[in-house]
PDB file of C-alpha atoms in Angstrom:
ATOM      1  CA  MET A 997      -9.762  30.946 -38.567  1.00 46.00           C
ATOM      2  CA  SER A 998      -9.698  28.479 -35.672  1.00 50.00           C
ATOM      3  CA  THR A 999     -11.007  29.528 -32.263  1.00 71.00           C
ATOM      4  CA  THR A1000      -9.044  26.857 -30.442  1.00 84.00           C
ATOM      5  CA  PHE A1001      -6.558  28.282 -27.980  1.00 89.00           C
ATOM      6  CA  GLU A1002      -3.705  26.681 -26.097  1.00 91.00           C
ATOM      7  CA  ILE A1003      -2.844  28.066 -22.677  1.00 91.00           C
ATOM      8  CA  ARG A1004       0.737  27.774 -21.437  1.00 91.00           C
ATOM      9  CA  ALA A1005       3.261  29.548 -19.253  1.00 89.00           C
ATOM     10  CA  ALA A1006       4.883  32.537 -20.922  1.00 92.00           C
ATOM     11  CA  ARG A1007       8.438  32.089 -22.210  1.00 91.00           C
ATOM     12  CA  LEU A1008      11.202  34.634 -22.706  1.00 91.00           C
ATOM     13  CA  ASP A1009      10.809  34.358 -26.466  1.00 93.00           C
ATOM     14  CA  ASP A1010       7.200  35.627 -26.085  1.00 94.00           C
ATOM     15  CA  ALA A1011       8.419  39.046 -24.873  1.00 93.00           C
ATOM     16  CA  GLU A1012       7.935  40.864 -28.184  1.00 94.00           C
ATOM     17  CA  GLU A1013       4.349  39.682 -28.613  1.00 93.00           C
ATOM     18  CA  LEU A1014       3.587  40.389 -24.946  1.00 92.00           C
ATOM     19  CA  ALA A1015       4.894  43.945 -25.331  1.00 92.00           C
ATOM     20  CA  ALA A1016       2.629  44.480 -28.364  1.00 92.00           C
ATOM     21  CA  LEU A1017      -0.378  43.268 -26.381  1.00 92.00           C
ATOM     22  CA  MET A1018       0.664  45.444 -23.417  1.00 88.00           C
ATOM     23  CA  ASN A1019       0.515  48.367 -25.838  1.00 90.00           C
ATOM     24  CA  GLN A1020      -3.138  47.500 -26.583  1.00 88.00           C
ATOM     25  CA  LEU A1021      -3.792  48.006 -22.860  1.00 84.00           C
ATOM     26  CA  GLY A1022      -2.265  51.460 -23.146  1.00 85.00           C
ATOM     27  CA  TYR A1023       1.125  50.675 -21.585  1.00 85.00           C
ATOM     28  CA  ASP A1024       4.264  51.268 -23.635  1.00 90.00           C
ATOM     29  CA  VAL A1025       6.677  48.762 -22.094  1.00 88.00           C
ATOM     30  CA  PRO A1026       9.874  47.956 -24.022  1.00 91.00           C
ATOM     31  CA  VAL A1027      10.462  44.328 -25.010  1.00 93.00           C
ATOM     32  CA  VAL A1028      13.655  44.304 -22.906  1.00 92.00           C
ATOM     33  CA  GLU A1029      11.653  45.258 -19.789  1.00 87.00           C
ATOM     34  CA  ILE A1030       9.042  42.566 -20.493  1.00 88.00           C
ATOM     35  CA  ALA A1031      11.835  39.980 -20.748  1.00 89.00           C
ATOM     36  CA  GLN A1032      13.352  41.212 -17.468  1.00 85.00           C
ATOM     37  CA  ARG A1033       9.980  40.921 -15.743  1.00 80.00           C
ATOM     38  CA  LEU A1034       9.603  37.365 -17.032  1.00 84.00           C
ATOM     39  CA  ARG A1035      13.062  36.504 -15.699  1.00 82.00           C
ATOM     40  CA  ARG A1036      12.150  37.878 -12.253  1.00 75.00           C
ATOM     41  CA  ARG A1037       9.120  35.626 -11.867  1.00 75.00           C
ATOM     42  CA  GLU A1038       9.254  33.650  -8.714  1.00 76.00           C
ATOM     43  CA  GLU A1039       6.950  31.248  -6.920  1.00 76.00           C
ATOM     44  CA  ARG A1040       4.473  34.061  -6.208  1.00 87.00           C
ATOM     45  CA  ARG A1041       3.762  35.060  -9.821  1.00 92.00           C
ATOM     46  CA  ALA A1042       2.725  33.394 -13.062  1.00 95.00           C
ATOM     47  CA  VAL A1043       2.191  34.691 -16.579  1.00 95.00           C
ATOM     48  CA  PHE A1044       0.023  32.645 -18.916  1.00 97.00           C
ATOM     49  CA  VAL A1045      -0.361  33.107 -22.652  1.00 97.00           C
ATOM     50  CA  ALA A1046      -3.112  32.092 -25.048  1.00 97.00           C
ATOM     51  CA  THR A1047      -1.851  30.974 -28.408  1.00 96.00           C
ATOM     52  CA  ARG A1048      -3.670  30.296 -31.640  1.00 93.00           C
ATOM     53  CA  GLY A1049      -1.414  28.411 -33.977  1.00 92.00           C
ATOM     54  CA  ASP A1050       2.061  29.834 -33.466  1.00 91.00           C
ATOM     55  CA  ARG A1051       0.847  33.317 -32.381  1.00 93.00           C
ATOM     56  CA  VAL A1052       0.390  34.656 -28.867  1.00 95.00           C
ATOM     57  CA  VAL A1053      -3.047  36.309 -28.844  1.00 96.00           C
ATOM     58  CA  GLY A1054      -3.426  37.053 -25.142  1.00 96.00           C
ATOM     59  CA  TRP A1055      -1.837  36.955 -21.723  1.00 97.00           C
ATOM     60  CA  ALA A1056      -2.784  37.011 -18.062  1.00 97.00           C
ATOM     61  CA  ALA A1057      -0.493  37.750 -15.120  1.00 96.00           C
ATOM     62  CA  VAL A1058      -1.426  36.628 -11.608  1.00 97.00           C
ATOM     63  CA  SER A1059       0.354  36.849  -8.283  1.00 96.00           C
ATOM     64  CA  THR A1060      -0.225  35.974  -4.667  1.00 93.00           C
ATOM     65  CA  ASP A1061      -0.096  38.691  -2.079  1.00 88.00           C
ATOM     66  CA  GLU A1062      -0.868  39.191   1.570  1.00 81.00           C
ATOM     67  CA  THR A1063      -1.964  42.706   2.293  1.00 79.00           C
ATOM     68  CA  PHE A1064      -2.419  43.826   5.862  1.00 71.00           C
ATOM     69  CA  VAL A1065      -6.025  44.822   5.183  1.00 73.00           C
ATOM     70  CA  GLU A1066      -7.305  42.056   2.877  1.00 80.00           C
ATOM     71  CA  GLY A1067      -5.082  39.150   3.891  1.00 78.00           C
ATOM     72  CA  PHE A1068      -3.748  36.393   1.642  1.00 86.00           C
ATOM     73  CA  GLY A1069      -5.181  36.211  -1.852  1.00 91.00           C
ATOM     74  CA  ALA A1070      -4.411  36.424  -5.520  1.00 96.00           C
ATOM     75  CA  HIS A1071      -4.269  39.486  -7.732  1.00 96.00           C
ATOM     76  CA  LEU A1072      -4.986  39.362 -11.440  1.00 97.00           C
ATOM     77  CA  GLU A1073      -2.357  41.919 -12.448  1.00 96.00           C
ATOM     78  CA  GLY A1074      -3.446  42.152 -16.046  1.00 95.00           C
ATOM     79  CA  LEU A1075      -5.287  40.317 -18.797  1.00 96.00           C
ATOM     80  CA  VAL A1076      -5.444  41.245 -22.455  1.00 95.00           C
ATOM     81  CA  VAL A1077      -6.589  39.508 -25.612  1.00 96.00           C
ATOM     82  CA  GLU A1078      -5.663  40.810 -29.051  1.00 95.00           C
ATOM     83  CA  GLU A1079      -8.512  42.811 -30.561  1.00 93.00           C
ATOM     84  CA  THR A1080      -9.077  40.343 -33.417  1.00 92.00           C
ATOM     85  CA  ALA A1081      -9.398  37.414 -30.985  1.00 94.00           C
ATOM     86  CA  ARG A1082     -11.727  38.994 -28.416  1.00 93.00           C
ATOM     87  CA  GLY A1083     -15.000  37.264 -27.727  1.00 93.00           C
ATOM     88  CA  LEU A1084     -13.725  33.872 -28.907  1.00 95.00           C
ATOM     89  CA  GLY A1085     -12.883  32.312 -25.528  1.00 95.00           C
ATOM     90  CA  ALA A1086      -9.195  33.074 -25.029  1.00 96.00           C
ATOM     91  CA  GLY A1087      -9.912  35.391 -22.090  1.00 96.00           C
ATOM     92  CA  ALA A1088     -12.071  32.754 -20.409  1.00 97.00           C
ATOM     93  CA  HIS A1089      -9.278  30.190 -20.733  1.00 97.00           C
ATOM     94  CA  LEU A1090      -6.710  32.651 -19.393  1.00 98.00           C
ATOM     95  CA  ILE A1091      -8.791  33.608 -16.366  1.00 97.00           C
ATOM     96  CA  GLU A1092      -9.457  29.932 -15.656  1.00 97.00           C
ATOM     97  CA  ALA A1093      -5.711  29.188 -15.735  1.00 98.00           C
ATOM     98  CA  ALA A1094      -5.014  32.126 -13.391  1.00 97.00           C
ATOM     99  CA  GLU A1095      -7.746  31.052 -10.963  1.00 97.00           C
ATOM    100  CA  THR A1096      -6.542  27.436 -10.942  1.00 97.00           C
ATOM    101  CA  TRP A1097      -2.974  28.595 -10.271  1.00 96.00           C
ATOM    102  CA  ALA A1098      -4.215  30.769  -7.383  1.00 95.00           C
ATOM    103  CA  ARG A1099      -6.349  27.993  -5.863  1.00 95.00           C
ATOM    104  CA  ASP A1100      -3.395  25.606  -6.044  1.00 94.00           C
ATOM    105  CA  ARG A1101      -1.452  28.072  -3.855  1.00 91.00           C
ATOM    106  CA  GLY A1102      -4.140  28.267  -1.197  1.00 90.00           C
ATOM    107  CA  CYS A1103      -5.865  31.469  -2.330  1.00 91.00           C
ATOM    108  CA  ASN A1104      -9.602  31.686  -1.807  1.00 88.00           C
ATOM    109  CA  GLU A1105     -10.034  35.071  -3.479  1.00 93.00           C
ATOM    110  CA  MET A1106      -8.957  36.731  -6.716  1.00 95.00           C
ATOM    111  CA  ARG A1107      -8.695  40.528  -6.807  1.00 95.00           C
ATOM    112  CA  VAL A1108      -8.887  42.522 -10.027  1.00 96.00           C
ATOM    113  CA  GLN A1109      -8.567  46.234 -10.713  1.00 92.00           C
ATOM    114  CA  SER A1110     -10.066  47.514 -13.933  1.00 90.00           C
ATOM    115  CA  ASN A1111      -9.977  51.023 -15.349  1.00 89.00           C
ATOM    116  CA  VAL A1112     -13.397  52.697 -15.222  1.00 89.00           C
ATOM    117  CA  VAL A1113     -13.352  53.246 -18.990  1.00 90.00           C
ATOM    118  CA  ARG A1114     -13.024  49.512 -19.779  1.00 90.00           C
ATOM    119  CA  ARG A1115     -16.730  48.692 -19.763  1.00 92.00           C
ATOM    120  CA  ARG A1116     -16.312  45.616 -21.957  1.00 92.00           C
ATOM    121  CA  ALA A1117     -13.746  44.271 -19.465  1.00 92.00           C
ATOM    122  CA  HIS A1118     -16.165  44.893 -16.580  1.00 94.00           C
ATOM    123  CA  ALA A1119     -18.850  42.882 -18.367  1.00 94.00           C
ATOM    124  CA  PHE A1120     -16.306  40.086 -19.004  1.00 95.00           C
ATOM    125  CA  TYR A1121     -15.371  39.917 -15.316  1.00 95.00           C
ATOM    126  CA  ASN A1122     -19.033  40.007 -14.248  1.00 95.00           C
ATOM    127  CA  ARG A1123     -19.784  37.061 -16.555  1.00 96.00           C
ATOM    128  CA  HIS A1124     -17.001  35.150 -14.807  1.00 96.00           C
ATOM    129  CA  GLY A1125     -18.352  35.717 -11.305  1.00 96.00           C
ATOM    130  CA  TYR A1126     -16.512  38.905 -10.300  1.00 96.00           C
ATOM    131  CA  ALA A1127     -18.439  41.616  -8.465  1.00 95.00           C
ATOM    132  CA  THR A1128     -17.595  45.290  -8.192  1.00 93.00           C
ATOM    133  CA  ILE A1129     -16.952  45.989  -4.519  1.00 91.00           C
ATOM    134  CA  LYS A1130     -15.963  49.664  -4.691  1.00 88.00           C
ATOM    135  CA  SER A1131     -14.705  52.479  -6.896  1.00 88.00           C
ATOM    136  CA  GLN A1132     -11.545  54.296  -5.950  1.00 86.00           C
ATOM    137  CA  TYR A1133      -8.705  56.411  -7.214  1.00 87.00           C
ATOM    138  CA  HIS A1134      -5.408  54.725  -7.967  1.00 82.00           C
ATOM    139  CA  LEU A1135      -2.656  57.163  -7.011  1.00 89.00           C
ATOM    140  CA  ARG A1136       1.030  56.977  -7.845  1.00 91.00           C
ATOM    141  CA  LYS A1137       4.164  58.810  -6.755  1.00 94.00           C
ATOM    142  CA  PRO A1138       7.538  58.279  -8.421  1.00 92.00           C
ATOM    143  CA  LEU A1139      10.308  57.403  -5.969  1.00 95.00           C
TER     144      LEU A1139
END
């Protein structure tokens, strides 16, 4: 099987494959919701996909944000590569596309949150120049 990947912007017709990959991250998001999120993209967000042949095998979502504490920067909202394609370079291409997009918008920093149980992801980010700056709880309250 080829290990050549094409990186492109996500399209609405990718929603089903993106939802399946989202499920591999542990998030059960309906295809309809994925499509709605893609429609709501604006200048401050991009979603890239890695394809091999005619299949989407990974995605990365990145956005710009200006928090009061950290200032203007980019946030890698999520990155996942299908289990059978991991370790073949798709993730590296996706993170490169996200970083280029962020630099082109004036960001000089990329922020990533990664679940403490995702040790393989931590190693991936470390290999790509990311450093752990702190551990924290991520709290949520429904509104």
